[in-house]
Amino acid sequence: MPLCDSAHSACVSRTFLRSWRCHPKLIFTEETLGLKRTEARDFTSRVNQILKNHSDTGVKILEFVFDDRNNVNTCHLNSWLQKAVTPGIEKITLFLPWRYREEYNFPCSILLDGRGNSIWYLDLTNCAFHPMVGFDCLRSLTKLRLYGVCITGDELGHLISNCFALEELQVWCCMELICSTIPFWLQRLSCLTVSECDMLRVIESTAPNLTTLDFFGEPVQLVLRESSKVKHLKVGYSYTPNAVSYAITKLPSIAPHLKTLAIYSSSETVNTPMVADKFLAIKHLNIHLGEDYDDAVTPTYDYLSLASFLDACPVLESFNLSVDQSDMQHDSVFGDPSLGLRQILQHKHERLKKVQIIGFCSAKSMVELTCDILKNATSLESLTLDCIYGAGTGAISDSVRCGPSRSGKCWIRSQAMILEAHKAVGAIKRYILERVPPAVKLNVGGPCSRCQAMDVMLPQLSSV
């Protein structure tokens, strides 16, 4: 029964009223309140009516989700929280519109007197939160998510310093953070996400059991100390180039025990260098190369240089490369016929079993990288080359995989990339197919049946 119907029933039924007074789950959204778009301004009156019929005890889950058209006064919001946040509450979600970010201060006082000690999940979006020194109200908290919250590094420290049960911390778009310090005594903390905090300069963690770290934003100083045993790391830069080069040159010493590494780069302006330090434990490597400001992966970047990253991971078992571009500007393998394919003789990828290249194109250096893998990955079991970025390998044989099944048009962003997909298939047939060992399963994803048909002028295949 929708929340508003439950409240209305409580008004006419004594039995239902007694049950409603202790209803443990209060989720206030336009949908649960049964509000139509034209009734958006009735949000406050509906919530007031419901909470009036509810007792001051028994709430386990509390959620407020509204936007600007609901026109909620912060005084009303404070009174709702004061009434609903009682001892025994376990989960609080507060999702506010953007303008509340500096306008509304989440009241720390509602967590005092033992009312916050039972909370295990706290999710705040677009508000201010300013806990003071000695804040000690969330001892049962296991998951904390802050999105668009005005909070300083010191205040975040006050907030989590006594959260001894904390297991997962997510901080998104908190623009007042400059330095984030995770203390040693958070021994249960295993997952940390920090994303798009534009003013952040330093992340320092001494939490001894941190195993998963996701970071997205501008480059920061990453100091892990006792957290150097992190096993799973995702790193991506918003605007600064060369995340791949940063990863291979800096991370072996910062996080030497990594088993899984994912890198997201909007642009690589320098080739991936050869390094002496190795990732001695990485088994799974994912690299995503997106578009730079010219709407193409930097044409001077040498895909073959990625072989040095494979060489830096001696126990690597799987490698996924994704290339998202709307215009392929690299030198094509169908260019100057006098230029043969380059080889790197010293590389050996003896443990590598599974390779996927999503967004495979006819760039000469990408073909060379693929050939290098086929030659030097002596344990390779499967190779997937998908010429359509974003189609998904699970649908690689689907004739309509480039778009919804009921759509008459594919979503590929440009005619140039449809043409490029055809060229990429031609490059596979000419340069790669015959190099695939019998024991390796080759999966090729080309343009789907709905892609606009194009005649692609490729050099005639010749016997090699």
Short mmCIF file of C-alpha atoms in Angstrom, two decimals:
data_model
loop_
_atom_site.label_atom_id
_atom_site.label_comp_id
_atom_site.label_asym_id
_atom_site.label_seq_id
_atom_site.Cartn_x
_atom_site.Cartn_y
_atom_site.Cartn_z
CA MET A 1 0.00 0.00 0.00
CA PRO A 2 1.40 3.46 -0.88
CA LEU A 3 2.53 5.55 2.05
CA CYS A 4 -0.20 8.17 1.70
CA ASP A 5 -2.93 5.51 1.45
CA SER A 6 -1.59 3.92 4.62
CA ALA A 7 -1.83 7.25 6.40
CA HIS A 8 -5.37 7.85 5.12
CA SER A 9 -6.42 4.38 6.27
CA ALA A 10 -5.01 5.15 9.70
CA CYS A 11 -7.42 8.07 9.91
CA VAL A 12 -10.52 5.87 9.65
CA SER A 13 -9.42 2.60 11.26
CA ARG A 14 -8.33 2.31 14.91
CA THR A 15 -6.60 -1.01 14.25
CA PHE A 16 -4.75 0.38 11.26
CA LEU A 17 -3.92 3.51 13.23
CA ARG A 18 -2.24 1.51 15.99
CA SER A 19 -0.26 -0.37 13.35
CA TRP A 20 0.60 2.82 11.46
CA ARG A 21 1.89 4.59 14.54
CA CYS A 22 4.77 2.10 14.66
CA HIS A 23 5.31 1.71 10.91
CA PRO A 24 9.10 1.16 10.62
CA LYS A 25 9.70 2.31 7.04
CA LEU A 26 9.06 5.92 6.05
CA ILE A 27 10.05 6.76 2.47
CA PHE A 28 8.92 10.19 1.34
CA THR A 29 9.10 10.73 -2.42
CA GLU A 30 6.60 12.07 -4.93
CA GLU A 31 5.91 8.48 -5.98
CA THR A 32 5.31 7.06 -2.50
CA LEU A 33 3.17 10.08 -1.62
CA GLY A 34 1.09 9.57 -4.74
CA LEU A 35 1.77 13.10 -5.98
CA LYS A 36 1.20 14.05 -9.56
CA ARG A 37 3.45 16.66 -11.16
CA THR A 38 0.73 19.30 -10.69
CA GLU A 39 0.59 18.44 -7.00
CA ALA A 40 4.31 18.82 -6.32
CA ARG A 41 3.78 21.68 -3.87
CA ASP A 42 1.61 19.42 -1.70
CA PHE A 43 4.72 17.51 -0.62
CA THR A 44 4.99 19.36 2.70
CA SER A 45 1.33 18.97 3.67
CA ARG A 46 1.35 15.26 2.83
CA VAL A 47 4.46 14.62 4.94
CA ASN A 48 3.03 16.66 7.82
CA GLN A 49 -0.19 14.66 7.71
CA ILE A 50 1.62 11.33 7.71
CA LEU A 51 4.03 12.18 10.52
CA LYS A 52 1.16 13.59 12.59
CA ASN A 53 -0.41 10.13 12.65
CA HIS A 54 2.89 8.39 13.38
CA SER A 55 4.27 7.85 16.85
CA ASP A 56 7.68 9.12 17.88
CA THR A 57 9.14 5.62 17.95
CA GLY A 58 9.62 2.55 15.76
CA VAL A 59 11.13 4.09 12.61
CA LYS A 60 13.93 1.95 11.16
CA ILE A 61 14.29 3.40 7.65
CA LEU A 62 13.81 7.08 6.83
CA GLU A 63 14.16 8.62 3.37
CA PHE A 64 13.42 12.12 2.09
CA VAL A 65 13.79 12.61 -1.68
CA PHE A 66 12.47 15.81 -3.25
CA ASP A 67 13.39 18.51 -5.77
CA ASP A 68 12.92 22.23 -6.26
CA ARG A 69 9.33 22.04 -7.43
CA ASN A 70 8.33 20.54 -4.07
CA ASN A 71 9.30 23.86 -2.43
CA VAL A 72 10.17 22.37 0.96
CA ASN A 73 11.10 24.85 3.66
CA THR A 74 14.20 23.87 5.65
CA CYS A 75 12.32 24.51 8.91
CA HIS A 76 9.84 21.80 7.96
CA LEU A 77 12.66 19.44 7.08
CA ASN A 78 14.27 19.99 10.49
CA SER A 79 11.00 19.27 12.28
CA TRP A 80 10.49 16.07 10.25
CA LEU A 81 13.95 14.81 11.12
CA GLN A 82 13.50 15.75 14.76
CA LYS A 83 10.32 13.70 14.94
CA ALA A 84 11.37 10.66 12.90
CA VAL A 85 14.98 10.18 14.03
CA THR A 86 14.56 8.28 17.28
CA PRO A 87 16.56 5.60 19.12
CA GLY A 88 16.57 2.40 17.07
CA ILE A 89 16.62 4.05 13.62
CA GLU A 90 18.99 2.22 11.27
CA LYS A 91 19.01 3.94 7.88
CA ILE A 92 18.74 7.61 6.84
CA THR A 93 18.72 8.91 3.26
CA LEU A 94 18.40 12.62 2.52
CA PHE A 95 18.36 13.60 -1.17
CA LEU A 96 17.94 17.35 -1.62
CA PRO A 97 18.03 19.66 -4.66
CA TRP A 98 21.30 21.36 -5.59
CA ARG A 99 20.37 24.75 -4.12
CA TYR A 100 20.15 23.26 -0.61
CA ARG A 101 23.89 22.52 -0.68
CA GLU A 102 24.80 25.74 1.13
CA GLU A 103 21.31 26.62 2.31
CA TYR A 104 20.61 23.64 4.55
CA ASN A 105 22.75 22.46 7.47
CA PHE A 106 22.08 18.88 8.47
CA PRO A 107 21.40 19.18 12.23
CA CYS A 108 23.96 17.17 14.20
CA SER A 109 21.73 17.58 17.26
CA ILE A 110 19.21 15.02 15.99
CA LEU A 111 21.88 12.33 16.42
CA LEU A 112 22.55 13.11 20.08
CA ASP A 113 21.20 11.32 23.14
CA GLY A 114 21.70 7.89 21.61
CA ARG A 115 19.49 8.52 18.58
CA GLY A 116 22.38 8.03 16.15
CA ASN A 117 24.00 5.02 17.76
CA SER A 118 21.81 2.49 15.93
CA ILE A 119 22.32 4.01 12.46
CA TRP A 120 24.30 1.72 10.13
CA TYR A 121 23.62 3.59 6.85
CA LEU A 122 23.76 7.36 6.28
CA ASP A 123 23.35 8.90 2.81
CA LEU A 124 23.34 12.71 2.47
CA THR A 125 23.03 14.62 -0.81
CA ASN A 126 23.34 18.39 -1.34
CA CYS A 127 23.49 19.81 2.15
CA ALA A 128 26.05 21.11 4.65
CA PHE A 129 27.33 18.94 7.49
CA HIS A 130 29.59 20.40 10.14
CA PRO A 131 30.30 17.92 12.96
CA MET A 132 32.45 19.30 15.78
CA VAL A 133 35.47 17.89 17.59
CA GLY A 134 34.40 14.97 19.76
CA PHE A 135 31.46 13.98 17.55
CA ASP A 136 30.59 10.50 18.78
CA CYS A 137 27.09 9.67 17.60
CA LEU A 138 27.48 7.02 14.88
CA ARG A 139 29.23 4.09 16.49
CA SER A 140 27.19 1.50 14.51
CA LEU A 141 27.67 3.19 11.13
CA THR A 142 28.93 0.75 8.49
CA LYS A 143 28.21 2.70 5.28
CA LEU A 144 28.53 6.46 4.76
CA ARG A 145 27.79 8.22 1.48
CA LEU A 146 28.23 11.97 1.04
CA TYR A 147 27.32 13.58 -2.30
CA GLY A 148 27.61 17.32 -2.83
CA VAL A 149 27.99 17.85 0.92
CA CYS A 150 29.71 21.00 2.21
CA ILE A 151 32.20 19.51 4.65
CA THR A 152 35.87 20.22 5.26
CA GLY A 153 38.60 17.66 5.70
CA ASP A 154 38.75 18.33 9.44
CA GLU A 155 34.96 17.96 9.74
CA LEU A 156 35.03 14.69 7.81
CA GLY A 157 37.67 13.54 10.27
CA HIS A 158 35.43 14.51 13.19
CA LEU A 159 32.57 12.61 11.56
CA ILE A 160 34.34 9.30 11.00
CA SER A 161 36.89 9.32 13.84
CA ASN A 162 34.61 7.34 16.17
CA CYS A 163 32.84 5.26 13.51
CA PHE A 164 34.68 2.10 14.48
CA ALA A 165 32.24 -0.13 12.56
CA LEU A 166 32.62 1.78 9.27
CA GLU A 167 33.16 -0.54 6.30
CA GLU A 168 32.44 1.65 3.28
CA LEU A 169 32.97 5.37 2.73
CA GLN A 170 31.89 7.24 -0.42
CA VAL A 171 32.63 10.93 -0.94
CA TRP A 172 31.35 12.53 -4.15
CA CYS A 173 31.53 16.16 -5.32
CA CYS A 174 32.41 17.57 -1.90
CA MET A 175 34.06 20.78 -3.02
CA GLU A 176 35.38 21.98 0.34
CA LEU A 177 37.60 18.95 0.86
CA ILE A 178 41.30 19.72 0.47
CA CYS A 179 42.86 16.92 2.49
CA SER A 180 41.16 13.67 3.41
CA THR A 181 42.73 11.59 6.19
CA ILE A 182 41.51 8.11 7.09
CA PRO A 183 42.73 7.08 10.56
CA PHE A 184 44.39 3.81 11.51
CA TRP A 185 41.72 2.77 13.99
CA LEU A 186 39.05 2.36 11.28
CA GLN A 187 40.08 -1.27 11.07
CA ARG A 188 36.86 -2.46 9.42
CA LEU A 189 37.03 0.03 6.56
CA SER A 190 37.50 -1.96 3.35
CA CYS A 191 36.06 0.24 0.58
CA LEU A 192 36.80 3.91 -0.13
CA THR A 193 35.44 5.98 -3.04
CA VAL A 194 36.49 9.58 -3.66
CA SER A 195 35.12 11.20 -6.81
CA GLU A 196 35.01 14.68 -8.37
CA CYS A 197 36.11 16.58 -5.25
CA ASP A 198 37.74 19.33 -7.28
CA MET A 199 39.67 21.06 -4.47
CA LEU A 200 41.09 17.83 -3.04
CA ARG A 201 44.88 17.68 -3.01
CA VAL A 202 45.77 14.82 -0.64
CA ILE A 203 44.26 11.44 0.24
CA GLU A 204 46.04 9.81 3.16
CA SER A 205 44.91 6.51 4.63
CA THR A 206 46.33 4.37 7.39
CA ALA A 207 43.27 2.11 7.64
CA PRO A 208 44.98 -1.30 7.73
CA ASN A 209 42.28 -3.37 6.01
CA LEU A 210 41.41 -1.08 3.12
CA THR A 211 41.22 -3.36 0.08
CA THR A 212 39.25 -1.38 -2.52
CA LEU A 213 39.93 2.23 -3.54
CA ASP A 214 38.16 4.13 -6.31
CA PHE A 215 39.40 7.61 -7.20
CA PHE A 216 38.09 9.91 -9.95
CA GLY A 217 38.96 13.58 -10.32
CA GLU A 218 42.02 15.76 -10.66
CA PRO A 219 45.43 14.32 -9.70
CA VAL A 220 46.06 14.16 -5.95
CA GLN A 221 48.87 13.03 -3.70
CA LEU A 222 47.94 9.48 -2.72
CA VAL A 223 49.53 8.32 0.55
CA LEU A 224 48.45 4.85 1.63
CA ARG A 225 50.97 3.92 4.36
CA GLU A 226 49.33 1.07 6.31
CA SER A 227 46.72 0.89 3.53
CA SER A 228 49.36 -0.04 0.95
CA LYS A 229 47.85 -3.54 0.86
CA VAL A 230 44.98 -2.24 -1.30
CA LYS A 231 44.12 -5.00 -3.76
CA HIS A 232 41.59 -3.35 -6.07
CA LEU A 233 42.12 0.16 -7.45
CA LYS A 234 40.24 2.31 -9.96
CA VAL A 235 41.80 5.62 -10.94
CA GLY A 236 40.65 8.20 -13.47
CA TYR A 237 41.30 11.86 -14.21
CA SER A 238 38.55 14.31 -15.13
CA TYR A 239 40.54 16.68 -17.34
CA THR A 240 44.24 16.07 -16.77
CA PRO A 241 45.83 13.75 -19.35
CA ASN A 242 48.13 10.76 -18.97
CA ALA A 243 46.46 8.69 -16.26
CA VAL A 244 48.00 5.56 -17.81
CA SER A 245 51.52 6.98 -17.57
CA TYR A 246 50.87 8.06 -13.98
CA ALA A 247 49.68 4.58 -13.07
CA ILE A 248 52.65 2.70 -14.49
CA THR A 249 55.27 5.08 -13.04
CA LYS A 250 53.79 5.83 -9.59
CA LEU A 251 51.47 3.06 -8.46
CA PRO A 252 53.95 0.15 -8.15
CA SER A 253 55.48 1.83 -5.10
CA ILE A 254 52.24 3.32 -3.73
CA ALA A 255 50.11 0.16 -3.97
CA PRO A 256 52.47 -2.78 -4.53
CA HIS A 257 49.90 -5.47 -3.66
CA LEU A 258 47.30 -4.64 -6.32
CA LYS A 259 45.47 -7.56 -7.90
CA THR A 260 43.00 -5.55 -10.00
CA LEU A 261 43.70 -2.17 -11.61
CA ALA A 262 41.29 -0.09 -13.72
CA ILE A 263 42.48 3.14 -15.36
CA TYR A 264 40.24 5.74 -17.01
CA SER A 265 42.00 8.33 -19.17
CA SER A 266 40.42 11.10 -21.22
CA SER A 267 43.68 11.65 -23.06
CA GLU A 268 47.18 10.21 -23.30
CA THR A 269 49.55 12.78 -24.77
CA VAL A 270 52.69 10.70 -24.11
CA ASN A 271 53.32 7.05 -24.85
CA THR A 272 53.26 4.55 -22.01
CA PRO A 273 56.87 4.27 -20.83
CA MET A 274 58.97 1.24 -20.01
CA VAL A 275 59.56 1.02 -16.24
CA ALA A 276 61.79 -0.98 -13.93
CA ASP A 277 59.23 -1.38 -11.13
CA LYS A 278 56.69 -4.14 -11.57
CA PHE A 279 53.15 -4.84 -10.41
CA LEU A 280 54.02 -8.22 -8.98
CA ALA A 281 50.45 -9.21 -8.03
CA ILE A 282 48.16 -7.70 -10.70
CA LYS A 283 46.04 -10.35 -12.41
CA HIS A 284 43.39 -8.15 -14.03
CA LEU A 285 44.08 -4.90 -15.90
CA ASN A 286 41.41 -2.64 -17.43
CA ILE A 287 42.33 0.48 -19.39
CA HIS A 288 39.71 2.87 -20.78
CA LEU A 289 40.83 5.53 -23.24
CA GLY A 290 38.19 8.18 -23.86
CA GLU A 291 38.01 11.23 -26.01
CA ASP A 292 40.05 14.36 -25.51
CA TYR A 293 38.80 17.84 -26.36
CA ASP A 294 39.28 17.25 -30.08
CA ASP A 295 36.79 14.36 -30.04
CA ALA A 296 39.41 11.75 -30.80
CA VAL A 297 41.93 9.72 -28.88
CA THR A 298 45.20 11.67 -29.24
CA PRO A 299 46.44 10.64 -32.71
CA THR A 300 50.08 10.66 -31.65
CA TYR A 301 49.51 8.08 -28.93
CA ASP A 302 51.12 4.74 -29.73
CA TYR A 303 48.85 1.85 -28.73
CA LEU A 304 51.78 -0.52 -29.03
CA SER A 305 53.40 1.25 -26.06
CA LEU A 306 50.75 -0.41 -23.88
CA ALA A 307 52.81 -3.58 -24.26
CA SER A 308 55.13 -2.07 -21.66
CA PHE A 309 52.23 -2.08 -19.17
CA LEU A 310 51.63 -5.75 -19.88
CA ASP A 311 55.33 -6.35 -19.37
CA ALA A 312 55.12 -4.59 -15.98
CA CYS A 313 52.49 -7.12 -14.86
CA PRO A 314 54.28 -10.50 -14.93
CA VAL A 315 51.34 -12.52 -13.50
CA LEU A 316 48.63 -10.75 -15.53
CA GLU A 317 45.77 -13.06 -16.56
CA SER A 318 43.24 -10.74 -18.20
CA PHE A 319 43.58 -7.47 -20.10
CA ASN A 320 40.66 -5.29 -21.21
CA LEU A 321 41.25 -2.25 -23.39
CA SER A 322 38.33 0.05 -24.24
CA VAL A 323 38.70 2.90 -26.74
CA ASP A 324 35.86 5.40 -27.02
CA GLN A 325 36.21 7.79 -29.95
CA SER A 326 34.03 9.42 -32.59
CA ASP A 327 36.80 9.86 -35.15
CA MET A 328 39.84 7.64 -35.70
CA GLN A 329 42.79 9.93 -36.48
CA HIS A 330 45.71 7.51 -36.02
CA ASP A 331 47.77 6.33 -38.95
CA SER A 332 45.86 3.47 -40.53
CA VAL A 333 47.34 0.04 -41.07
CA PHE A 334 46.12 0.46 -44.66
CA GLY A 335 48.41 3.46 -45.14
CA ASP A 336 51.93 3.32 -46.51
CA PRO A 337 52.40 -0.29 -47.67
CA SER A 338 56.18 0.02 -47.36
CA LEU A 339 55.93 0.27 -43.59
CA GLY A 340 55.76 -3.16 -42.01
CA LEU A 341 54.36 -4.01 -38.60
CA ARG A 342 56.69 -3.29 -35.69
CA GLN A 343 57.58 -6.00 -33.19
CA ILE A 344 58.80 -5.87 -29.59
CA LEU A 345 61.00 -8.89 -29.11
CA GLN A 346 61.76 -8.75 -25.39
CA HIS A 347 58.16 -8.83 -24.11
CA LYS A 348 56.67 -12.05 -22.75
CA HIS A 349 53.16 -12.26 -21.34
CA GLU A 350 53.30 -15.85 -20.16
CA ARG A 351 50.29 -15.81 -17.80
CA LEU A 352 47.92 -13.81 -20.00
CA LYS A 353 44.81 -15.87 -20.82
CA LYS A 354 42.05 -13.46 -21.82
CA VAL A 355 42.24 -10.24 -23.85
CA GLN A 356 39.42 -7.93 -24.94
CA ILE A 357 39.79 -4.82 -27.07
CA ILE A 358 36.53 -2.91 -27.26
CA GLY A 359 36.51 -0.18 -29.87
CA PHE A 360 39.11 -1.97 -31.97
CA CYS A 361 40.07 0.13 -34.98
CA SER A 362 42.36 0.03 -37.99
CA ALA A 363 45.07 2.14 -36.33
CA LYS A 364 48.41 0.61 -37.24
CA SER A 365 49.68 0.74 -33.65
CA MET A 366 46.54 -1.04 -32.37
CA VAL A 367 47.00 -3.82 -34.91
CA GLU A 368 50.64 -4.03 -33.81
CA LEU A 369 49.62 -4.30 -30.15
CA THR A 370 47.24 -7.14 -31.00
CA CYS A 371 49.91 -8.97 -32.96
CA ASP A 372 52.38 -8.51 -30.11
CA ILE A 373 49.89 -10.11 -27.70
CA LEU A 374 49.25 -13.02 -30.05
CA LYS A 375 52.97 -13.67 -30.40
CA ASN A 376 54.05 -13.26 -26.79
CA ALA A 377 51.03 -14.39 -24.73
CA THR A 378 51.88 -18.08 -24.77
CA SER A 379 48.96 -19.05 -22.48
CA LEU A 380 46.31 -17.04 -24.33
CA GLU A 381 42.91 -18.73 -24.45
CA SER A 382 40.58 -16.09 -25.90
CA LEU A 383 40.86 -12.84 -27.84
CA THR A 384 37.88 -10.54 -28.36
CA LEU A 385 38.09 -7.70 -30.88
CA ASP A 386 34.92 -5.63 -30.94
CA CYS A 387 34.88 -2.88 -33.56
CA ILE A 388 31.82 -1.20 -32.02
CA TYR A 389 32.48 0.56 -28.70
CA GLY A 390 29.65 0.15 -26.20
CA ALA A 391 27.83 -2.72 -27.90
CA GLY A 392 28.86 -5.16 -25.15
CA THR A 393 30.68 -8.43 -25.59
CA GLY A 394 27.67 -10.34 -24.34
CA ALA A 395 25.88 -9.38 -27.56
CA ILE A 396 28.80 -9.78 -29.93
CA SER A 397 26.86 -12.12 -32.27
CA ASP A 398 23.60 -10.12 -32.11
CA SER A 399 22.66 -8.73 -35.50
CA VAL A 400 20.97 -5.71 -33.87
CA ARG A 401 23.45 -5.19 -31.04
CA CYS A 402 24.25 -1.57 -31.95
CA GLY A 403 20.81 -0.36 -30.96
CA PRO A 404 17.55 -1.30 -29.24
CA SER A 405 15.78 -4.20 -30.90
CA ARG A 406 12.81 -2.00 -31.82
CA SER A 407 14.90 0.84 -33.14
CA GLY A 408 15.42 1.27 -36.84
CA LYS A 409 18.64 3.21 -36.41
CA CYS A 410 21.93 2.45 -34.70
CA TRP A 411 23.30 4.74 -32.04
CA ILE A 412 26.87 4.88 -33.40
CA ARG A 413 27.78 8.54 -33.12
CA SER A 414 29.16 9.24 -36.58
CA GLN A 415 29.18 7.93 -40.10
CA ALA A 416 32.97 8.00 -39.86
CA MET A 417 32.94 5.38 -37.10
CA ILE A 418 30.63 3.11 -39.10
CA LEU A 419 33.14 3.34 -41.91
CA GLU A 420 35.96 2.75 -39.42
CA ALA A 421 34.23 -0.36 -38.05
CA HIS A 422 34.24 -1.86 -41.54
CA LYS A 423 37.93 -0.98 -41.91
CA ALA A 424 38.69 -2.58 -38.55
CA VAL A 425 37.07 -5.84 -39.65
CA GLY A 426 39.18 -5.70 -42.79
CA ALA A 427 42.32 -5.17 -40.69
CA ILE A 428 41.46 -8.24 -38.60
CA LYS A 429 41.01 -10.36 -41.70
CA ARG A 430 44.22 -9.18 -43.31
CA TYR A 431 46.70 -8.86 -40.45
CA ILE A 432 45.41 -10.76 -37.44
CA LEU A 433 43.35 -13.77 -38.41
CA GLU A 434 46.23 -15.86 -39.68
CA ARG A 435 48.30 -15.09 -36.59
CA VAL A 436 45.77 -16.54 -34.17
CA PRO A 437 47.04 -19.88 -32.76
CA PRO A 438 44.66 -22.84 -33.03
CA ALA A 439 44.22 -22.99 -29.25
CA VAL A 440 43.00 -19.37 -29.04
CA LYS A 441 39.30 -18.60 -29.42
CA LEU A 442 38.85 -15.45 -31.53
CA ASN A 443 35.66 -13.38 -31.14
CA VAL A 444 35.11 -10.56 -33.61
CA GLY A 445 32.35 -8.00 -33.31
CA GLY A 446 31.69 -5.93 -36.41
CA PRO A 447 28.95 -3.56 -37.56
CA CYS A 448 25.46 -4.91 -36.99
CA SER A 449 22.84 -5.53 -39.65
CA ARG A 450 21.22 -2.17 -38.96
CA CYS A 451 24.37 -0.13 -39.50
CA GLN A 452 24.13 1.88 -42.67
CA ALA A 453 25.73 -0.16 -45.46
CA MET A 454 28.98 1.34 -46.69
CA ASP A 455 31.45 0.30 -49.32
CA VAL A 456 34.88 0.39 -47.76
CA MET A 457 37.85 0.69 -50.06
CA LEU A 458 40.50 -1.64 -48.62
CA PRO A 459 43.71 -2.80 -50.20
CA GLN A 460 43.36 -6.13 -51.93
CA LEU A 461 44.27 -9.03 -49.67
CA SER A 462 47.50 -10.62 -50.71
CA SER A 463 49.10 -13.84 -49.68
CA VAL A 464 51.53 -13.37 -46.83
#
